[in-house]
Coordinates of C-alpha atoms (C1' of nucleotides) in Angstrom, one line a residue:
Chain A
X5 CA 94.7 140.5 108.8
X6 CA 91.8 142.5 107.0
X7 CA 88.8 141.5 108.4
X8 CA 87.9 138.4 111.3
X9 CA 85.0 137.3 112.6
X10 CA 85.1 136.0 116.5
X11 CA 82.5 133.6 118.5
X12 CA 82.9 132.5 121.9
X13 CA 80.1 130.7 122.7
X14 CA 79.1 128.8 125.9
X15 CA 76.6 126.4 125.5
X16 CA 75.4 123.6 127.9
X17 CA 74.8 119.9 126.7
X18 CA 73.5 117.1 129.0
X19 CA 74.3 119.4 132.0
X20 CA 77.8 120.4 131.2
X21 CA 78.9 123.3 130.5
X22 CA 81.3 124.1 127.3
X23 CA 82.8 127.1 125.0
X24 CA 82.7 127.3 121.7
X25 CA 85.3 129.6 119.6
X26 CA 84.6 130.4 116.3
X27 CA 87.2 132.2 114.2
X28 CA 87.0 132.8 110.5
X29 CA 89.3 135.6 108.7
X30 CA 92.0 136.3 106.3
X31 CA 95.5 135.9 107.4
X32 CA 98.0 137.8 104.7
X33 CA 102.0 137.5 105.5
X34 CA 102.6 141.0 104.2
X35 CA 100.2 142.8 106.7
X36 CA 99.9 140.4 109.2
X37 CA 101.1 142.6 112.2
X38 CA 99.0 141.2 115.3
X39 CA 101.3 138.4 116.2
X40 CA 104.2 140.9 116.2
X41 CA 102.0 143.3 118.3
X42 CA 101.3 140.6 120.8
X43 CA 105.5 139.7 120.9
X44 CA 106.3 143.1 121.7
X45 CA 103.2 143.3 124.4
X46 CA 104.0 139.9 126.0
X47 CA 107.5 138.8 125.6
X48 CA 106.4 135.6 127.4
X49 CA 104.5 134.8 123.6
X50 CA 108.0 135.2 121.2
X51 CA 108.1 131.4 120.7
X52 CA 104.5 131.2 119.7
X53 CA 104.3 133.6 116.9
X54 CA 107.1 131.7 115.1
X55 CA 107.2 131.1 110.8
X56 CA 104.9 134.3 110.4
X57 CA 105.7 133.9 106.9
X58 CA 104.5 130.8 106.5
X59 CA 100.8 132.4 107.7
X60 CA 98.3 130.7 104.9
X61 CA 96.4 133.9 103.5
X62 CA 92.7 132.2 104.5
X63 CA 92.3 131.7 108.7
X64 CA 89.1 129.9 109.2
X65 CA 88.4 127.6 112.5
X66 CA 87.2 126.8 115.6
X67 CA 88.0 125.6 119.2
X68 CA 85.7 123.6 121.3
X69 CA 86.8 123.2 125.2
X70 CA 85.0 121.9 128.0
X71 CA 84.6 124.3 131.4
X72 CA 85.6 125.0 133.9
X73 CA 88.8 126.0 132.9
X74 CA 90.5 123.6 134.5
X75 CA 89.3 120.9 132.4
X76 CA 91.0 123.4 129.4
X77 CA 94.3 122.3 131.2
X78 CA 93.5 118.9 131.4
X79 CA 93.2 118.8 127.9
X80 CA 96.1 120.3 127.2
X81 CA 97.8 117.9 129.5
X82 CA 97.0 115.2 127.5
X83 CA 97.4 116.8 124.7
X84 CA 101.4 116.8 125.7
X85 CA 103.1 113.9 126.9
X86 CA 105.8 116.0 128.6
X87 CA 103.9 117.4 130.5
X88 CA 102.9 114.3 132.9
X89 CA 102.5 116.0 135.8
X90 CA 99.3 118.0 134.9
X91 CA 97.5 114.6 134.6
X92 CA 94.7 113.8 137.0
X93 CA 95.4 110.4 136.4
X94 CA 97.5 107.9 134.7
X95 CA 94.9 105.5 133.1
X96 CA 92.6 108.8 132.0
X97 CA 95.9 109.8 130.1
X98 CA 96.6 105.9 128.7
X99 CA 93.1 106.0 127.7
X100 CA 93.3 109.1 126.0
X101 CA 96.3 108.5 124.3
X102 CA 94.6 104.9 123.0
X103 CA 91.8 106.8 121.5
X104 CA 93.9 109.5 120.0
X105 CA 95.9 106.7 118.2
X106 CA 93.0 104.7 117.0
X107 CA 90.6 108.2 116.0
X108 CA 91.9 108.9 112.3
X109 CA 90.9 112.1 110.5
X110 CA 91.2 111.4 106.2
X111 CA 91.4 114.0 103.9
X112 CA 90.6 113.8 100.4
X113 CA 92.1 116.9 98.0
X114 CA 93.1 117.1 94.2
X115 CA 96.9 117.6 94.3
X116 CA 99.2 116.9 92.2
X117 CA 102.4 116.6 94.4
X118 CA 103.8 113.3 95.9
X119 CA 102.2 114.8 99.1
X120 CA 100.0 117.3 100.3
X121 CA 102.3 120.4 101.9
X122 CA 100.5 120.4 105.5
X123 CA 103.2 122.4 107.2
X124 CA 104.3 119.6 109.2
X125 CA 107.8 117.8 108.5
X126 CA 107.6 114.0 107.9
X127 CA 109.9 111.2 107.4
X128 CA 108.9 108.6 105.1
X129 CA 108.9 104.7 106.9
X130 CA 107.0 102.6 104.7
X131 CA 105.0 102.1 102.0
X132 CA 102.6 99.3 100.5
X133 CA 100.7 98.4 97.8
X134 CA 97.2 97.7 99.5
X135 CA 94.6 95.6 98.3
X136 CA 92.3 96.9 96.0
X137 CA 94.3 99.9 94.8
X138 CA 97.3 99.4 92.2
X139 CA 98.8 103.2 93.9
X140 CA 101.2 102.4 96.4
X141 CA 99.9 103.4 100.5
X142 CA 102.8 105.7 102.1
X143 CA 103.6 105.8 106.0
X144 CA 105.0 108.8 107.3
X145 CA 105.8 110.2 111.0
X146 CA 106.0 112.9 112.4
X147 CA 109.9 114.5 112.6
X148 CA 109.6 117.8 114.1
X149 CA 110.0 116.1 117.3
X150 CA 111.4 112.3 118.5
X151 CA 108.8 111.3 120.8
X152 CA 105.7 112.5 118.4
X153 CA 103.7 109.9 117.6
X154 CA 101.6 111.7 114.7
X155 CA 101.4 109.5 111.5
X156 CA 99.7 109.6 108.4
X157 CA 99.0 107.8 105.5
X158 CA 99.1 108.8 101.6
X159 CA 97.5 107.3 99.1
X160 CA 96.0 107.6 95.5
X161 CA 92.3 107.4 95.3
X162 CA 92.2 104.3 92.6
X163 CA 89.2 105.9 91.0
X164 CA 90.7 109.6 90.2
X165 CA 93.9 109.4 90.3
X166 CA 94.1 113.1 90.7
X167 CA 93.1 112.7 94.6
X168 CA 95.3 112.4 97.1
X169 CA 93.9 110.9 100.6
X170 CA 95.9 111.7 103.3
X171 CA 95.0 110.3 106.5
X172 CA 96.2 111.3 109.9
X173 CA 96.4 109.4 113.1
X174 CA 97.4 111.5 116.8
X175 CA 97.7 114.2 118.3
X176 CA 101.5 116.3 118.0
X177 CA 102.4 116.5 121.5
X178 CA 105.0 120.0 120.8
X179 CA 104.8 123.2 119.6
X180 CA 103.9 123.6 115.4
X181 CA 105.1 125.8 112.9
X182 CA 101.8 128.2 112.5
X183 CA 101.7 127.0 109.0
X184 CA 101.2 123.3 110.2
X185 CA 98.5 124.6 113.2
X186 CA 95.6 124.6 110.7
X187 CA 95.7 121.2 109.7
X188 CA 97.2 120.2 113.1
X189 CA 94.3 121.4 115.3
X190 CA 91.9 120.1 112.9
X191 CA 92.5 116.3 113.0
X192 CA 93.3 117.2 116.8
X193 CA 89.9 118.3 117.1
X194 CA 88.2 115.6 114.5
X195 CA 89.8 112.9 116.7
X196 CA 88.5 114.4 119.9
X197 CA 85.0 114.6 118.3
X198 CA 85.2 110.8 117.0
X199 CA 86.1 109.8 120.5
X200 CA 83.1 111.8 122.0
X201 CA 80.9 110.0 119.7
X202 CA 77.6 111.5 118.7
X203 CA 74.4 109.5 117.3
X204 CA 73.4 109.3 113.8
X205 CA 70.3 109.4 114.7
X206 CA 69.9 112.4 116.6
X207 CA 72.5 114.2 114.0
X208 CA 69.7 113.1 111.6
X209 CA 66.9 114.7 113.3
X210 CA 68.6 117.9 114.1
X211 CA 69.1 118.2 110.6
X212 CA 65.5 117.6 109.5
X213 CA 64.8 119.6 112.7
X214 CA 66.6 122.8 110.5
X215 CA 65.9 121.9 107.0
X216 CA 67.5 125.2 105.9
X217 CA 70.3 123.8 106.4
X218 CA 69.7 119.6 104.7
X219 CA 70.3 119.5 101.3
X220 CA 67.9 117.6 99.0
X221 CA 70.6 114.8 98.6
X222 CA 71.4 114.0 102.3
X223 CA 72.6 110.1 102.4
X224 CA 73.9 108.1 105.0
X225 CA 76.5 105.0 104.4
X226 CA 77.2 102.1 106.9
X227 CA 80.0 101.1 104.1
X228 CA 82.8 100.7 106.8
X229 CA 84.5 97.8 108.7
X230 CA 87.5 99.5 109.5
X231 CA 88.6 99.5 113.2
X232 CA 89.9 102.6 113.6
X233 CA 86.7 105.8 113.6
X234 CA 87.7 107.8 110.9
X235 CA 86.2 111.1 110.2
X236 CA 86.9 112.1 105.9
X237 CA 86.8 115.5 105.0
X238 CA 86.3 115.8 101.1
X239 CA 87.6 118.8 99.8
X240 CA 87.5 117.5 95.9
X241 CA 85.0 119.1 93.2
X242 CA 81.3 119.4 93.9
X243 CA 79.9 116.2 95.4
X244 CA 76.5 114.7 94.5
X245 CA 75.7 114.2 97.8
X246 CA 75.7 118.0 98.2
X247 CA 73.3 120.3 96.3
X248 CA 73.0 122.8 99.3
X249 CA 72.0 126.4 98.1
X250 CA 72.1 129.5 99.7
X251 CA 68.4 130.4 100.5
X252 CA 69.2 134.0 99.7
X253 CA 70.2 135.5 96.4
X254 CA 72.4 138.2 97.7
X255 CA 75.4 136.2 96.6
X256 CA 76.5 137.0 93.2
X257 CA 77.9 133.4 92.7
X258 CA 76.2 129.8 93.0
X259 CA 76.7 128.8 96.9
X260 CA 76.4 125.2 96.0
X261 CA 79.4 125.0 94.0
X262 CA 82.9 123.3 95.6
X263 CA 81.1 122.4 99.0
X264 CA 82.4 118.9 99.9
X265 CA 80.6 116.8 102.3
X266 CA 81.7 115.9 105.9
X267 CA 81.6 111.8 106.1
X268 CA 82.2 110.8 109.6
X269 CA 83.2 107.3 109.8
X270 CA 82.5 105.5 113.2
X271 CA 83.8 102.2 111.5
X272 CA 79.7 99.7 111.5
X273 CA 78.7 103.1 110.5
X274 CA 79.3 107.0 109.1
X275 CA 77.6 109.9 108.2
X276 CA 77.6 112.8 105.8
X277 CA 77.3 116.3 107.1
X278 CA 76.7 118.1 103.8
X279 CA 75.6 121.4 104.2
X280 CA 78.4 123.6 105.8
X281 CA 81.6 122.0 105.0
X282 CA 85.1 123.5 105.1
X283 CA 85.5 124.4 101.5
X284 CA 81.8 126.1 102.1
X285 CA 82.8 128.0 105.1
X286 CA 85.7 129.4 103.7
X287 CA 84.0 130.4 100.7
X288 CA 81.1 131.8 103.2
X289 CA 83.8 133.8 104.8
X290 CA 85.5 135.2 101.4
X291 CA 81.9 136.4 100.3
X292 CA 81.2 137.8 103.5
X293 CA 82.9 140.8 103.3
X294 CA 81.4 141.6 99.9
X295 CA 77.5 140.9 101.0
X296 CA 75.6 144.2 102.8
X297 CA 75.0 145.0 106.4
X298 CA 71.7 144.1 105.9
X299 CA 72.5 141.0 104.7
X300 CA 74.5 140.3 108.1
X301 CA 71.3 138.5 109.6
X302 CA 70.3 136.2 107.0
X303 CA 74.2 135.1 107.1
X304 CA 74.4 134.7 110.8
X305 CA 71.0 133.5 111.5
X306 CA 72.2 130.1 109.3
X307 CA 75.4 130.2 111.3
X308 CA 73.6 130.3 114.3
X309 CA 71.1 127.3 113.0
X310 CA 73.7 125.4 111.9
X311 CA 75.5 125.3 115.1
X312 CA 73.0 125.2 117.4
X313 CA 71.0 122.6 115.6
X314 CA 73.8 120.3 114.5
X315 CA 75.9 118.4 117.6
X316 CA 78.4 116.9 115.5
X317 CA 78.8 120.1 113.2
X318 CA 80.0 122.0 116.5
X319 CA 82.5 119.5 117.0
X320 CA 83.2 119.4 113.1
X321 CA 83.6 123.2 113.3
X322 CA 86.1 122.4 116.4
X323 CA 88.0 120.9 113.7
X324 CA 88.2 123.4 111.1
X325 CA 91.3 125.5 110.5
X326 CA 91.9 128.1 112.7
X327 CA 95.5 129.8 112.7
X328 CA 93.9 132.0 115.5
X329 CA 92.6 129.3 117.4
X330 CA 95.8 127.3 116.9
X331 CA 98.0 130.0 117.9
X332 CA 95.8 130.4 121.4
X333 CA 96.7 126.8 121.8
X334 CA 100.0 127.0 120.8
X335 CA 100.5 130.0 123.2
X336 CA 99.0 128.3 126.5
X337 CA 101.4 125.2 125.8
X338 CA 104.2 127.6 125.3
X339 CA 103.5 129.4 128.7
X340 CA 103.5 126.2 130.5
X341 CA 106.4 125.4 129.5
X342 CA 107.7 128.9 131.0
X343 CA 106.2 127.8 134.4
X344 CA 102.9 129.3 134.0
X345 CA 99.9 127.7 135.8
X346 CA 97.4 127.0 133.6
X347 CA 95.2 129.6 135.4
X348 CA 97.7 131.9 134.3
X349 CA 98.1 130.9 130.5
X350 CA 94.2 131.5 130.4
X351 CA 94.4 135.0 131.8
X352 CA 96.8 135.8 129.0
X353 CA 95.2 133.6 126.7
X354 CA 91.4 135.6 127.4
X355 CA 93.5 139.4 127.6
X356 CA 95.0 138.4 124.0
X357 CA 91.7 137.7 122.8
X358 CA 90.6 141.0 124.1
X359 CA 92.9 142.7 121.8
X360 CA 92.1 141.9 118.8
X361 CA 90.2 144.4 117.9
X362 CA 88.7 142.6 115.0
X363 CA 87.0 139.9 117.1
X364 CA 84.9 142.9 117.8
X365 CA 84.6 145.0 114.7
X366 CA 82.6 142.5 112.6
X367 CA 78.9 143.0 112.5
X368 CA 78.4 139.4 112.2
X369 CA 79.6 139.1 115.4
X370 CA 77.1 140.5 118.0
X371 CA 74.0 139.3 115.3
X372 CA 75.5 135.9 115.6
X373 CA 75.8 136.4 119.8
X374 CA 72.1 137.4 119.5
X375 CA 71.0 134.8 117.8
X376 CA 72.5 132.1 119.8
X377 CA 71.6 133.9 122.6
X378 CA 76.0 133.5 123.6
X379 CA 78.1 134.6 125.8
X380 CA 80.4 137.6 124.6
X381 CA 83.8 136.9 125.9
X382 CA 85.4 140.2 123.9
X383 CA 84.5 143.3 125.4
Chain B
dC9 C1' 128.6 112.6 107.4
dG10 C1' 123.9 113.4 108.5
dT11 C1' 119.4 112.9 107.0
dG12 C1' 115.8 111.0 104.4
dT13 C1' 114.1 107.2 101.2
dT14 C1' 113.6 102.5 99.6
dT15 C1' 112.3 97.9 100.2
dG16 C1' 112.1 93.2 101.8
dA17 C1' 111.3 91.0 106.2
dC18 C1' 108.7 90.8 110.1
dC19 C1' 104.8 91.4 113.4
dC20 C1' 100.1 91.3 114.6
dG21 C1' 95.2 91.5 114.3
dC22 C1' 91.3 89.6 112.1
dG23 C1' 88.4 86.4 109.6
dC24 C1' 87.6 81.8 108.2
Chain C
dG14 C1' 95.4 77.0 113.5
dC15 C1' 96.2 79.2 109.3
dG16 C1' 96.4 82.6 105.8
dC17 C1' 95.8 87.2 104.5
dG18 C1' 96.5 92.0 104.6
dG19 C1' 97.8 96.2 107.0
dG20 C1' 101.3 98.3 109.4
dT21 C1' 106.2 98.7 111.1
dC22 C1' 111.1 97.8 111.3
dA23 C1' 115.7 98.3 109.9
dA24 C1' 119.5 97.7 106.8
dA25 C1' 121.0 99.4 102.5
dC26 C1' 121.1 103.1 99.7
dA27 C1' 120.8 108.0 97.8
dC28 C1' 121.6 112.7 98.2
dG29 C1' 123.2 117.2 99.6

DNA sequence: CGTGTTTGACCCGCGC
DNA sequence: GCGCGGGTCAAACACG
C-alpha cells in the first residue's frame, strides 16, 4: 500500500448524528503488508485478511454509519441473518430485508467476458430473452454461502453490444473474499442509500448551490417504471451527460475524460450525479499523488464541496469501493462471530484504524478535515 | 460423483 | 379475468 488517503467525518443531518469514512489508495499484492501486520497484532483478525492475493491494485471507497455506535451494530445485524439475536426487532429486520431485496444497484462496464469477474462465486439459475433486447438476461445467485440471498442479473446492452449490465439485488449476509468486498460493499451501500431516499429536488439545488462541481450538461430523466429503485453506475466511455473539468490546470491530462455519470433510479423518477463519479475518483486519486503540495487545497476544497454540498453523493461515496472500508466491516462481523460485543469489535475496529499510519501521512487529509470543519478520528 | 449449466415449465405481479 | 413478461424452479445434461 503506497499512499492512502483517510476521512472520518461526523456530520449531522436533520438532528442525527452520522460518520463518514472516506478511503481512497492503492492496494498492490506484492507490497501489501498491513493486513499481515494487523494478523500478527490481533490474532482475533486471521479470518478477515483472507485472499490477500486477490487485493485489486486500486482501493477507493467509503463507509457511511449512523451513531451512536450502537446503531453501527444494528446495521451489521441486519446486515447478517445469522446473527438474529442482535435485532432490536423482528419486523425492523423483515423490513430491512424487504427493502434490501427490492433496492437494486446496476452496473454498466465494457467487458468482453460472459461475466464481469466481481470476486464473488455465482451459480447460474436462469436465463431469458427479455423484451426488447435480442441478448439473452442471465440470473445468477450467490454460492459462497447456502442461505445468501444475493442475485444478479447479466445482460447485453442491445445498443453496444460491448457493455455488459450487471445488476445486483441484496445484501451477502457472510464473510467475502477481499477481492469481492469492493463491489460487495458498494451495492450494500447503493441499496442502503436507495432505501434512505433523498429528493431530487434538493440534490438539484445543492448542486446549483456548488456549481464548481455541475457540469454544463446536468440532465435529469423520469424514464423509469420499474418497481424495484435502482441506482446505475456507468462506468463505459465518456458520457454526454458529463463534460465536468477540473477548474485547475495543474493536471497534466484532461479531467473530463472517462467520468461516467451516477443515474439513481427511484423507479417514477432518477437522477444523474455527473460530476464526481467512480471512474473520476479513482482517476482523482491516481493523479493525486503526482499533483504539488500546494496543489493539496484546490483538490480537497472540491472534495470537501462535493461532499458537503451533495446528500446523495455522500451516500453515493458510501457506495464506492473501498477494500479498507470493506475489510473494517468484514472484521467487526468476523469478531462477532468470536463472541465479541459489538462494543468491542469497534474498539478494535477504531485502534486498527489508528494504525495505519497512512490514514495520517497524506496532506490531503487534515486540509480536507479543515475544510469540512470534521472530526479527526486518527490521531 | 459432485458441481455447475441449460432450458422448458411454472409462478406471479401488473396492466388492460 | 386474461394475457404478457419477468423471474424462478427443477430435471436433464455436461464437465472435470
Amino acid at each position: 500500500m503506497k499512499d492512502h488517503l483517510g476521512l472520518i467525518a461526523k456530520q449531522e443531518e436533520d438532528g442525527e448524528e452520522s460518520d463518514l469514512a472516506l478511503c481512497l489508495g492503492t492496494l498492490n499484492p506484492k507490497t501489501q503488508t498491513a493486513g499481515k501486520e494487523d494478523k500478527a497484532m490481533n490474532p482475533n483478525s486471521t479470518k478477515l485478511d483472507h485472499d490477500l492475493n486477490e487485493v485489486p491494485d486500486l482501493s477507493l471507497g467509503l463507509e457511511l454509519k449512523r451513531a451512536p455506535d450502537r446503531e453501527f451494530g444494528k446495521a451489521l445485524s441486519a446486515d447478517n441473518a445469522g446473527s438474529s439475536s442482535l435485532r432490536e426487532s423482528k419486523d425492523d429486520a423483515d423490513q430491512q430485508e424487504a427493502n434490501a431485496k427490492r433496492a437494486r444497484v446496476s452496473v454498466r462496464a465494457r467487458c468482453d467476458a460472459p461475466t464481469m469477474n466481481d470476486g464473488c462465486h455465482w451459480r447460474k439459475y436462469g436465463q431469458k430473452i427479455s423484451k426488447g433486447n435480442p441478448c439473452p438476461r442471465a440470473y445468477y445467485r450467490c454460492s459462497i454461502a447456502p442461505g445468501c440471498l444475493v442475485r444478479k442479473q447479466v445482460q447485453r446492452c442491445a445498443e453496444d453490444l460491448s457493455i455488459l449490465i450487471t445488476t445486483y439485488e441484496g445484501t451477502h449476509n457472510h464473510p467475502l473474499p477481499l477481492s469481492a468486498t469492493a463491489v460487495a460493499s458498494t451495492t450494500s451501500a447503493a441499496a442502503s442509500m436507495l432505501m434512505s431516499g433523498s429528493s431530487t429536488s434538493s440534490v438539484y439545488n445543492s448542486m446549483q448551490m456548488q456549481s464548481q462541481f455541475v457540469p454544463p450538461s446536468f440532465s435529469m430523466q423520469f424514464p423509469s417504471s420499474s418497481s424495484h429503485p435502482t441506482i446505475t453506475l456507468d462506468l463505459t466511455a465518456p458520457s454526454s451527460t458529463s463534460q465536468f473539468r477540473f477548474p485547475h490546470s495543474f493536471s497534466t491530462t484532461p479531467w473530463n475524460s472517462n467520468v461516467g455519470p451516477l443515474q439513481i433510479d427511484y423507479g417514477k423518477r432518477s437522477e444523474i450525479v455527473p460530476s464526481l463519479s467512480l471512474p473520476y475518483l479513482a482517476k482523482l486519486k491516481t493523479e493525486s499523488a503526482q499533483i504539488l503540495p500546494s496543489q493539496h487545497a484546490v483538490l480537497t476544497d472540491m472534495i470537501a464541496g462535493a461532499i458537503t454540498s451533495h446528500p446523495s453523493f455522500q451516500s453515493a461515496l458510501a457506495a464506492a469501493v473501498t477494500s479498507c472500508i470493506g475489510r473494517e466491516h468484514g472484521a467487526a462481523r468476523g469478531l462477532v462471530r468470536e463472541g465479541l460485543s459489538y462494543d468491542d469489535v469497534h474498539v478494535q475496529r477504531e485502534e486498527k484504524m489508528m494504525k495505519l499510519p497512512q490514514m495520517q501521512s497524506v496532506p490531503m487529509y487534515s486540509t480536507i478535515l479543515n475544510s469540512l470543519n470534521l472530526n479527526h478520528n486518527s490521531q
